[in-house]
Amino acid sequence: MNFGESFCLIGVGDVLQTIASDPAGYGLPQGWQLRAASSVAALSASASELLEGLDPAATTLFVAVDHNALNHARLELYGAARLRGLRMATLVHARAIVAPDARVADNVWIGAGTLIGRAASISSDVLIHPGTRIDAGAKIGMHSWIGPGASVGTDTEIGAHSVIGADQRLRAGLHIGRHCVIDGTDTPSEHLASGSFIAPHFARPARMIGAGYSFEKRR
C-alpha cells in the first residue's frame, strides 16, 4: 500500500514485535517509526502521548495490540487515532495470499503464510496470525483476533470482538456471535450466541450474561 510521507507502528505485545522484526516482509517504508507502550494496562493513560505529533495529513499508522478483543484494550489506541483523523494502514505479509475480490478493511494485520479466500470480508482492526486460513465468503467482525494456524470455513461469520484460538477449526456456515471466545478442544458444530465461551477451564460452553456468567448447554 501507499504509506504516504511517513509510517508509524504503535502498540504493545507480540504482534508489534513480529511486525517490527520483519519490516521488509510487510513492505514498511524507509524511516518508519516505532512507538511502543510500556504495557496494555498503560494504554488508556498513554494514548495521547503515543499519538502526539503525528500529522494526519502525512502519517499512516498501524495499531498493534495483542488479542485483547474482549476487553477493548486495542480500542484505546485505534479509537483515539481515528478520532484524530489519522489514516490507518493494513499490513499484509509478502508470503500471505489474499484473493483479489476479498474485502480487507483498515488496521488489519495478515501474517505470513495466511490464505484469505475469494469474497471473504475482514472488518477493521482485525489481527490474523500466521498460517491462518479464511475460506471463501467468510466474514470476520471488527476488532477480532484469529490465532495462528486457525481456519474459518466457507461462509462462516464471526461477530465483532471475538477471539478464535490457535489451531481452531471452524466448519463452513457457522454463525459466531459478538464477544465470543473459541479456544478449546470442543470446537463448535452449531451456531454460537453472542457472549459464548469455549475454553479448557469451562466444563461446557458458557455464556456471558450481564456482569456474570451462565453455564448452559449449547442449543
PDB file of N, CA and C in Angstrom, residues 33-118:
ATOM      1  N   GLN A  33       8.607   4.736  11.838  1.00  0.00           N
ATOM      2  CA  GLN A  33       8.748   4.949  13.271  1.00  0.00           C
ATOM      3  C   GLN A  33       8.126   3.803  14.073  1.00  0.00           C
ATOM      4  N   LEU A  34       8.662   3.576  15.265  1.00  0.00           N
ATOM      5  CA  LEU A  34       8.097   2.616  16.214  1.00  0.00           C
ATOM      6  C   LEU A  34       7.853   3.337  17.530  1.00  0.00           C
ATOM      7  N   ARG A  35       6.607   3.259  18.000  1.00  0.00           N
ATOM      8  CA  ARG A  35       6.260   3.824  19.304  1.00  0.00           C
ATOM      9  C   ARG A  35       5.580   2.723  20.125  1.00  0.00           C
ATOM     10  N   ALA A  36       6.250   2.282  21.178  1.00  0.00           N
ATOM     11  CA  ALA A  36       5.748   1.165  21.970  1.00  0.00           C
ATOM     12  C   ALA A  36       5.264   1.642  23.328  1.00  0.00           C
ATOM     13  N   ALA A  37       4.089   1.148  23.739  1.00  0.00           N
ATOM     14  CA  ALA A  37       3.589   1.398  25.086  1.00  0.00           C
ATOM     15  C   ALA A  37       4.322   0.499  26.069  1.00  0.00           C
ATOM     16  N   SER A  38       4.332   0.878  27.339  1.00  0.00           N
ATOM     17  CA  SER A  38       5.027   0.072  28.346  1.00  0.00           C
ATOM     18  C   SER A  38       4.261  -1.197  28.692  1.00  0.00           C
ATOM     19  N   SER A  39       2.928  -1.164  28.564  1.00  0.00           N
ATOM     20  CA  SER A  39       2.101  -2.323  28.875  1.00  0.00           C
ATOM     21  C   SER A  39       0.695  -2.076  28.352  1.00  0.00           C
ATOM     22  N   VAL A  40      -0.102  -3.145  28.283  1.00  0.00           N
ATOM     23  CA  VAL A  40      -1.500  -2.995  27.894  1.00  0.00           C
ATOM     24  C   VAL A  40      -2.242  -2.119  28.895  1.00  0.00           C
ATOM     25  N   ALA A  41      -1.931  -2.302  30.180  1.00  0.00           N
ATOM     26  CA  ALA A  41      -2.608  -1.535  31.226  1.00  0.00           C
ATOM     27  C   ALA A  41      -2.351  -0.033  31.091  1.00  0.00           C
ATOM     28  N   ALA A  42      -1.229   0.330  30.451  1.00  0.00           N
ATOM     29  CA  ALA A  42      -0.878   1.742  30.346  1.00  0.00           C
ATOM     30  C   ALA A  42      -1.480   2.414  29.114  1.00  0.00           C
ATOM     31  N   LEU A  43      -2.178   1.667  28.273  1.00  0.00           N
ATOM     32  CA  LEU A  43      -2.652   2.240  27.013  1.00  0.00           C
ATOM     33  C   LEU A  43      -3.580   3.427  27.221  1.00  0.00           C
ATOM     34  N   SER A  44      -4.524   3.287  28.128  1.00  0.00           N
ATOM     35  CA  SER A  44      -5.501   4.357  28.322  1.00  0.00           C
ATOM     36  C   SER A  44      -4.829   5.661  28.720  1.00  0.00           C
ATOM     37  N   ALA A  45      -3.866   5.585  29.640  1.00  0.00           N
ATOM     38  CA  ALA A  45      -3.199   6.790  30.128  1.00  0.00           C
ATOM     39  C   ALA A  45      -2.182   7.346  29.145  1.00  0.00           C
ATOM     40  N   SER A  46      -1.631   6.471  28.290  1.00  0.00           N
ATOM     41  CA  SER A  46      -0.536   6.914  27.418  1.00  0.00           C
ATOM     42  C   SER A  46      -0.944   7.140  25.969  1.00  0.00           C
ATOM     43  N   ALA A  47      -2.212   6.913  25.613  1.00  0.00           N
ATOM     44  CA  ALA A  47      -2.630   7.019  24.213  1.00  0.00           C
ATOM     45  C   ALA A  47      -2.315   8.389  23.620  1.00  0.00           C
ATOM     46  N   SER A  48      -2.648   9.459  24.350  1.00  0.00           N
ATOM     47  CA  SER A  48      -2.404  10.810  23.824  1.00  0.00           C
ATOM     48  C   SER A  48      -0.922  11.057  23.604  1.00  0.00           C
ATOM     49  N   GLU A  49      -0.092  10.603  24.541  1.00  0.00           N
ATOM     50  CA  GLU A  49       1.354  10.786  24.407  1.00  0.00           C
ATOM     51  C   GLU A  49       1.907  10.003  23.223  1.00  0.00           C
ATOM     52  N   LEU A  50       1.431   8.773  23.017  1.00  0.00           N
ATOM     53  CA  LEU A  50       1.916   7.950  21.919  1.00  0.00           C
ATOM     54  C   LEU A  50       1.550   8.536  20.558  1.00  0.00           C
ATOM     55  N   LEU A  51       0.410   9.212  20.494  1.00  0.00           N
ATOM     56  CA  LEU A  51      -0.057   9.788  19.226  1.00  0.00           C
ATOM     57  C   LEU A  51       0.409  11.223  19.008  1.00  0.00           C
ATOM     58  N   GLU A  52       1.043  11.793  20.009  1.00  0.00           N
ATOM     59  CA  GLU A  52       1.442  13.200  19.942  1.00  0.00           C
ATOM     60  C   GLU A  52       2.390  13.461  18.766  1.00  0.00           C
ATOM     61  N   GLY A  53       2.105  14.527  18.033  1.00  0.00           N
ATOM     62  CA  GLY A  53       2.985  14.964  16.949  1.00  0.00           C
ATOM     63  C   GLY A  53       2.799  14.267  15.625  1.00  0.00           C
ATOM     64  N   LEU A  54       1.904  13.284  15.544  1.00  0.00           N
ATOM     65  CA  LEU A  54       1.662  12.596  14.277  1.00  0.00           C
ATOM     66  C   LEU A  54       0.721  13.440  13.421  1.00  0.00           C
ATOM     67  N   ASP A  55       1.159  13.770  12.237  1.00  0.00           N
ATOM     68  CA  ASP A  55       0.404  14.642  11.343  1.00  0.00           C
ATOM     69  C   ASP A  55      -0.595  13.806  10.538  1.00  0.00           C
ATOM     70  N   PRO A  56      -1.905  14.011  10.724  1.00  0.00           N
ATOM     71  CA  PRO A  56      -2.888  13.222   9.971  1.00  0.00           C
ATOM     72  C   PRO A  56      -2.764  13.354   8.461  1.00  0.00           C
ATOM     73  N   ALA A  57      -2.244  14.485   8.000  1.00  0.00           N
ATOM     74  CA  ALA A  57      -2.121  14.699   6.558  1.00  0.00           C
ATOM     75  C   ALA A  57      -0.936  13.955   5.965  1.00  0.00           C
ATOM     76  N   ALA A  58       0.019  13.552   6.799  1.00  0.00           N
ATOM     77  CA  ALA A  58       1.249  12.967   6.268  1.00  0.00           C
ATOM     78  C   ALA A  58       1.552  11.571   6.794  1.00  0.00           C
ATOM     79  N   THR A  59       0.886  11.165   7.867  1.00  0.00           N
ATOM     80  CA  THR A  59       1.252   9.929   8.559  1.00  0.00           C
ATOM     81  C   THR A  59       0.218   8.828   8.356  1.00  0.00           C
ATOM     82  N   THR A  60       0.706   7.631   8.052  1.00  0.00           N
ATOM     83  CA  THR A  60      -0.116   6.429   8.069  1.00  0.00           C
ATOM     84  C   THR A  60       0.286   5.617   9.290  1.00  0.00           C
ATOM     85  N   LEU A  61      -0.712   5.092  10.004  1.00  0.00           N
ATOM     86  CA  LEU A  61      -0.489   4.479  11.296  1.00  0.00           C
ATOM     87  C   LEU A  61      -0.996   3.043  11.294  1.00  0.00           C
ATOM     88  N   PHE A  62      -0.298   2.174  12.042  1.00  0.00           N
ATOM     89  CA  PHE A  62      -0.844   0.849  12.322  1.00  0.00           C
ATOM     90  C   PHE A  62      -0.797   0.611  13.816  1.00  0.00           C
ATOM     91  N   VAL A  63      -1.937   0.236  14.400  1.00  0.00           N
ATOM     92  CA  VAL A  63      -2.041  -0.056  15.821  1.00  0.00           C
ATOM     93  C   VAL A  63      -1.963  -1.561  16.019  1.00  0.00           C
ATOM     94  N   ALA A  64      -0.948  -2.021  16.749  1.00  0.00           N
ATOM     95  CA  ALA A  64      -0.742  -3.444  17.008  1.00  0.00           C
ATOM     96  C   ALA A  64      -0.782  -3.677  18.515  1.00  0.00           C
ATOM     97  N   VAL A  65      -1.915  -4.180  18.980  1.00  0.00           N
ATOM     98  CA  VAL A  65      -2.077  -4.571  20.382  1.00  0.00           C
ATOM     99  C   VAL A  65      -2.620  -5.989  20.364  1.00  0.00           C
ATOM    100  N   ASP A  66      -2.069  -6.866  21.191  1.00  0.00           N
ATOM    101  CA  ASP A  66      -2.392  -8.289  21.105  1.00  0.00           C
ATOM    102  C   ASP A  66      -3.860  -8.599  21.344  1.00  0.00           C
ATOM    103  N   HIS A  67      -4.175  -9.837  21.676  1.00  0.00           N
ATOM    104  CA  HIS A  67      -5.502 -10.392  21.455  1.00  0.00           C
ATOM    105  C   HIS A  67      -6.617  -9.839  22.340  1.00  0.00           C
ATOM    106  N   ASN A  68      -6.445  -8.640  22.897  1.00  0.00           N
ATOM    107  CA  ASN A  68      -7.434  -8.085  23.808  1.00  0.00           C
ATOM    108  C   ASN A  68      -8.689  -7.638  23.068  1.00  0.00           C
ATOM    109  N   ALA A  69      -9.325  -8.568  22.400  1.00  0.00           N
ATOM    110  CA  ALA A  69     -10.550  -8.244  21.665  1.00  0.00           C
ATOM    111  C   ALA A  69     -11.713  -8.039  22.624  1.00  0.00           C
ATOM    112  N   LEU A  70     -11.755  -8.820  23.704  1.00  0.00           N
ATOM    113  CA  LEU A  70     -12.904  -8.759  24.595  1.00  0.00           C
ATOM    114  C   LEU A  70     -12.894  -7.537  25.506  1.00  0.00           C
ATOM    115  N   ASN A  71     -11.718  -7.155  25.999  1.00  0.00           N
ATOM    116  CA  ASN A  71     -11.697  -6.042  26.938  1.00  0.00           C
ATOM    117  C   ASN A  71     -11.454  -4.688  26.267  1.00  0.00           C
ATOM    118  N   HIS A  72     -11.452  -4.679  24.940  1.00  0.00           N
ATOM    119  CA  HIS A  72     -11.422  -3.442  24.156  1.00  0.00           C
ATOM    120  C   HIS A  72     -10.120  -2.658  24.316  1.00  0.00           C
ATOM    121  N   ALA A  73      -9.053  -3.282  24.845  1.00  0.00           N
ATOM    122  CA  ALA A  73      -7.819  -2.542  25.073  1.00  0.00           C
ATOM    123  C   ALA A  73      -7.263  -1.948  23.785  1.00  0.00           C
ATOM    124  N   ARG A  74      -7.380  -2.690  22.680  1.00  0.00           N
ATOM    125  CA  ARG A  74      -6.851  -2.190  21.410  1.00  0.00           C
ATOM    126  C   ARG A  74      -7.536  -0.901  20.981  1.00  0.00           C
ATOM    127  N   LEU A  75      -8.794  -0.739  21.397  1.00  0.00           N
ATOM    128  CA  LEU A  75      -9.536   0.457  21.020  1.00  0.00           C
ATOM    129  C   LEU A  75      -9.021   1.722  21.695  1.00  0.00           C
ATOM    130  N   GLU A  76      -8.271   1.570  22.779  1.00  0.00           N
ATOM    131  CA  GLU A  76      -7.700   2.741  23.431  1.00  0.00           C
ATOM    132  C   GLU A  76      -6.822   3.526  22.456  1.00  0.00           C
ATOM    133  N   LEU A  77      -6.120   2.786  21.586  1.00  0.00           N
ATOM    134  CA  LEU A  77      -5.280   3.443  20.584  1.00  0.00           C
ATOM    135  C   LEU A  77      -5.989   3.595  19.245  1.00  0.00           C
ATOM    136  N   TYR A  78      -6.623   2.548  18.779  1.00  0.00           N
ATOM    137  CA  TYR A  78      -7.284   2.594  17.473  1.00  0.00           C
ATOM    138  C   TYR A  78      -8.349   3.688  17.442  1.00  0.00           C
ATOM    139  N   GLY A  79      -9.190   3.718  18.466  1.00  0.00           N
ATOM    140  CA  GLY A  79     -10.245   4.722  18.501  1.00  0.00           C
ATOM    141  C   GLY A  79      -9.697   6.130  18.602  1.00  0.00           C
ATOM    142  N   ALA A  80      -8.681   6.321  19.444  1.00  0.00           N
ATOM    143  CA  ALA A  80      -8.086   7.646  19.588  1.00  0.00           C
ATOM    144  C   ALA A  80      -7.441   8.109  18.286  1.00  0.00           C
ATOM    145  N   ALA A  81      -6.782   7.187  17.582  1.00  0.00           N
ATOM    146  CA  ALA A  81      -6.146   7.547  16.309  1.00  0.00           C
ATOM    147  C   ALA A  81      -7.178   7.933  15.257  1.00  0.00           C
ATOM    148  N   ARG A  82      -8.268   7.187  15.185  1.00  0.00           N
ATOM    149  CA  ARG A  82      -9.317   7.502  14.224  1.00  0.00           C
ATOM    150  C   ARG A  82      -9.946   8.858  14.520  1.00  0.00           C
ATOM    151  N   LEU A  83     -10.146   9.161  15.798  1.00  0.00           N
ATOM    152  CA  LEU A  83     -10.729  10.453  16.173  1.00  0.00           C
ATOM    153  C   LEU A  83      -9.826  11.622  15.794  1.00  0.00           C
ATOM    154  N   ARG A  84      -8.521  11.365  15.737  1.00  0.00           N
ATOM    155  CA  ARG A  84      -7.575  12.408  15.338  1.00  0.00           C
ATOM    156  C   ARG A  84      -7.442  12.523  13.821  1.00  0.00           C
ATOM    157  N   GLY A  85      -8.145  11.660  13.092  1.00  0.00           N
ATOM    158  CA  GLY A  85      -8.105  11.730  11.636  1.00  0.00           C
ATOM    159  C   GLY A  85      -6.912  11.057  10.998  1.00  0.00           C
ATOM    160  N   LEU A  86      -6.195  10.233  11.760  1.00  0.00           N
ATOM    161  CA  LEU A  86      -5.036   9.546  11.198  1.00  0.00           C
ATOM    162  C   LEU A  86      -5.476   8.422  10.264  1.00  0.00           C
ATOM    163  N   ARG A  87      -4.737   8.235   9.177  1.00  0.00           N
ATOM    164  CA  ARG A  87      -5.017   7.150   8.235  1.00  0.00           C
ATOM    165  C   ARG A  87      -4.433   5.858   8.783  1.00  0.00           C
ATOM    166  N   MET A  88      -5.242   4.804   8.756  1.00  0.00           N
ATOM    167  CA  MET A  88      -4.831   3.526   9.297  1.00  0.00           C
ATOM    168  C   MET A  88      -4.405   2.594   8.156  1.00  0.00           C
ATOM    169  N   ALA A  89      -3.252   1.980   8.315  1.00  0.00           N
ATOM    170  CA  ALA A  89      -2.734   1.060   7.303  1.00  0.00           C
ATOM    171  C   ALA A  89      -3.321  -0.331   7.483  1.00  0.00           C
ATOM    172  N   THR A  90      -3.205  -1.140   6.448  1.00  0.00           N
ATOM    173  CA  THR A  90      -3.417  -2.580   6.535  1.00  0.00           C
ATOM    174  C   THR A  90      -2.107  -3.241   6.140  1.00  0.00           C
ATOM    175  N   LEU A  91      -1.644  -4.197   6.946  1.00  0.00           N
ATOM    176  CA  LEU A  91      -0.355  -4.837   6.714  1.00  0.00           C
ATOM    177  C   LEU A  91      -0.558  -6.298   6.333  1.00  0.00           C
ATOM    178  N   VAL A  92      -0.131  -6.636   5.129  1.00  0.00           N
ATOM    179  CA  VAL A  92      -0.242  -7.990   4.612  1.00  0.00           C
ATOM    180  C   VAL A  92       1.172  -8.497   4.317  1.00  0.00           C
ATOM    181  N   HIS A  93       1.549  -9.601   4.932  1.00  0.00           N
ATOM    182  CA  HIS A  93       2.896 -10.126   4.713  1.00  0.00           C
ATOM    183  C   HIS A  93       3.055 -10.583   3.269  1.00  0.00           C
ATOM    184  N   ALA A  94       4.269 -10.454   2.759  1.00  0.00           N
ATOM    185  CA  ALA A  94       4.550 -10.820   1.369  1.00  0.00           C
ATOM    186  C   ALA A  94       4.291 -12.304   1.103  1.00  0.00           C
ATOM    187  N   ARG A  95       4.326 -13.136   2.130  1.00  0.00           N
ATOM    188  CA  ARG A  95       4.086 -14.573   1.958  1.00  0.00           C
ATOM    189  C   ARG A  95       2.649 -14.974   2.307  1.00  0.00           C
ATOM    190  N   ALA A  96       1.765 -14.000   2.429  1.00  0.00           N
ATOM    191  CA  ALA A  96       0.339 -14.284   2.574  1.00  0.00           C
ATOM    192  C   ALA A  96      -0.317 -14.213   1.197  1.00  0.00           C
ATOM    193  N   ILE A  97      -1.440 -14.910   1.041  1.00  0.00           N
ATOM    194  CA  ILE A  97      -2.190 -14.891  -0.218  1.00  0.00           C
ATOM    195  C   ILE A  97      -3.590 -14.375   0.076  1.00  0.00           C
ATOM    196  N   VAL A  98      -3.960 -13.291  -0.594  1.00  0.00           N
ATOM    197  CA  VAL A  98      -5.278 -12.684  -0.417  1.00  0.00           C
ATOM    198  C   VAL A  98      -5.971 -12.654  -1.773  1.00  0.00           C
ATOM    199  N   ALA A  99      -7.154 -13.258  -1.862  1.00  0.00           N
ATOM    200  CA  ALA A  99      -7.888 -13.281  -3.126  1.00  0.00           C
ATOM    201  C   ALA A  99      -8.175 -11.860  -3.597  1.00  0.00           C
ATOM    202  N   PRO A 100      -8.123 -11.623  -4.903  1.00  0.00           N
ATOM    203  CA  PRO A 100      -8.332 -10.265  -5.422  1.00  0.00           C
ATOM    204  C   PRO A 100      -9.670  -9.649  -5.034  1.00  0.00           C
ATOM    205  N   ASP A 101     -10.697 -10.478  -4.854  1.00  0.00           N
ATOM    206  CA  ASP A 101     -12.010  -9.919  -4.519  1.00  0.00           C
ATOM    207  C   ASP A 101     -12.321  -9.988  -3.027  1.00  0.00           C
ATOM    208  N   ALA A 102     -11.339 -10.364  -2.209  1.00  0.00           N
ATOM    209  CA  ALA A 102     -11.541 -10.302  -0.759  1.00  0.00           C
ATOM    210  C   ALA A 102     -11.577  -8.835  -0.329  1.00  0.00           C
ATOM    211  N   ARG A 103     -12.393  -8.536   0.679  1.00  0.00           N
ATOM    212  CA  ARG A 103     -12.526  -7.165   1.178  1.00  0.00           C
ATOM    213  C   ARG A 103     -11.827  -7.081   2.533  1.00  0.00           C
ATOM    214  N   VAL A 104     -10.788  -6.257   2.579  1.00  0.00           N
ATOM    215  CA  VAL A 104      -9.977  -6.113   3.786  1.00  0.00           C
ATOM    216  C   VAL A 104      -9.992  -4.657   4.212  1.00  0.00           C
ATOM    217  N   ALA A 105     -10.473  -4.377   5.417  1.00  0.00           N
ATOM    218  CA  ALA A 105     -10.635  -3.007   5.894  1.00  0.00           C
ATOM    219  C   ALA A 105      -9.331  -2.467   6.487  1.00  0.00           C
ATOM    220  N   ASP A 106      -9.418  -1.359   7.219  1.00  0.00           N
ATOM    221  CA  ASP A 106      -8.237  -0.683   7.757  1.00  0.00           C
ATOM    222  C   ASP A 106      -7.752  -1.335   9.051  1.00  0.00           C
ATOM    223  N   ASN A 107      -6.483  -1.143   9.332  1.00  0.00           N
ATOM    224  CA  ASN A 107      -5.822  -1.653  10.533  1.00  0.00           C
ATOM    225  C   ASN A 107      -5.999  -3.162  10.691  1.00  0.00           C
ATOM    226  N   VAL A 108      -5.859  -3.875   9.589  1.00  0.00           N
ATOM    227  CA  VAL A 108      -5.891  -5.342   9.591  1.00  0.00           C
ATOM    228  C   VAL A 108      -4.464  -5.850   9.405  1.00  0.00           C
ATOM    229  N   TRP A 109      -4.069  -6.812  10.232  1.00  0.00           N
ATOM    230  CA  TRP A 109      -2.769  -7.466  10.110  1.00  0.00           C
ATOM    231  C   TRP A 109      -2.990  -8.885   9.615  1.00  0.00           C
ATOM    232  N   ILE A 110      -2.321  -9.241   8.516  1.00  0.00           N
ATOM    233  CA  ILE A 110      -2.398 -10.575   7.940  1.00  0.00           C
ATOM    234  C   ILE A 110      -0.989 -11.150   7.919  1.00  0.00           C
ATOM    235  N   GLY A 111      -0.759 -12.157   8.758  1.00  0.00           N
ATOM    236  CA  GLY A 111       0.579 -12.699   8.938  1.00  0.00           C
ATOM    237  C   GLY A 111       1.033 -13.600   7.808  1.00  0.00           C
ATOM    238  N   ALA A 112       2.292 -13.988   7.860  1.00  0.00           N
ATOM    239  CA  ALA A 112       2.911 -14.812   6.821  1.00  0.00           C
ATOM    240  C   ALA A 112       2.207 -16.162   6.717  1.00  0.00           C
ATOM    241  N   GLY A 113       2.077 -16.653   5.492  1.00  0.00           N
ATOM    242  CA  GLY A 113       1.507 -17.973   5.263  1.00  0.00           C
ATOM    243  C   GLY A 113       0.003 -18.048   5.389  1.00  0.00           C
ATOM    244  N   THR A 114      -0.658 -16.923   5.545  1.00  0.00           N
ATOM    245  CA  THR A 114      -2.120 -16.892   5.666  1.00  0.00           C
ATOM    246  C   THR A 114      -2.759 -16.917   4.292  1.00  0.00           C
ATOM    247  N   LEU A 115      -3.925 -17.546   4.205  1.00  0.00           N
ATOM    248  CA  LEU A 115      -4.684 -17.622   2.957  1.00  0.00           C
ATOM    249  C   LEU A 115      -6.065 -17.016   3.193  1.00  0.00           C
ATOM    250  N   ILE A 116      -6.396 -15.985   2.448  1.00  0.00           N
ATOM    251  CA  ILE A 116      -7.707 -15.340   2.510  1.00  0.00           C
ATOM    252  C   ILE A 116      -8.437 -15.655   1.208  1.00  0.00           C
ATOM    253  N   GLY A 117      -9.537 -16.395   1.310  1.00  0.00           N
ATOM    254  CA  GLY A 117     -10.244 -16.873   0.122  1.00  0.00           C
ATOM    255  C   GLY A 117     -11.087 -15.812  -0.574  1.00  0.00           C
ATOM    256  N   ARG A 118     -11.623 -16.204  -1.723  1.00  0.00           N
ATOM    257  CA  ARG A 118     -12.383 -15.267  -2.548  1.00  0.00           C
ATOM    258  C   ARG A 118     -13.629 -14.781  -1.813  1.00  0.00           C
TER     259      ARG A 118
END
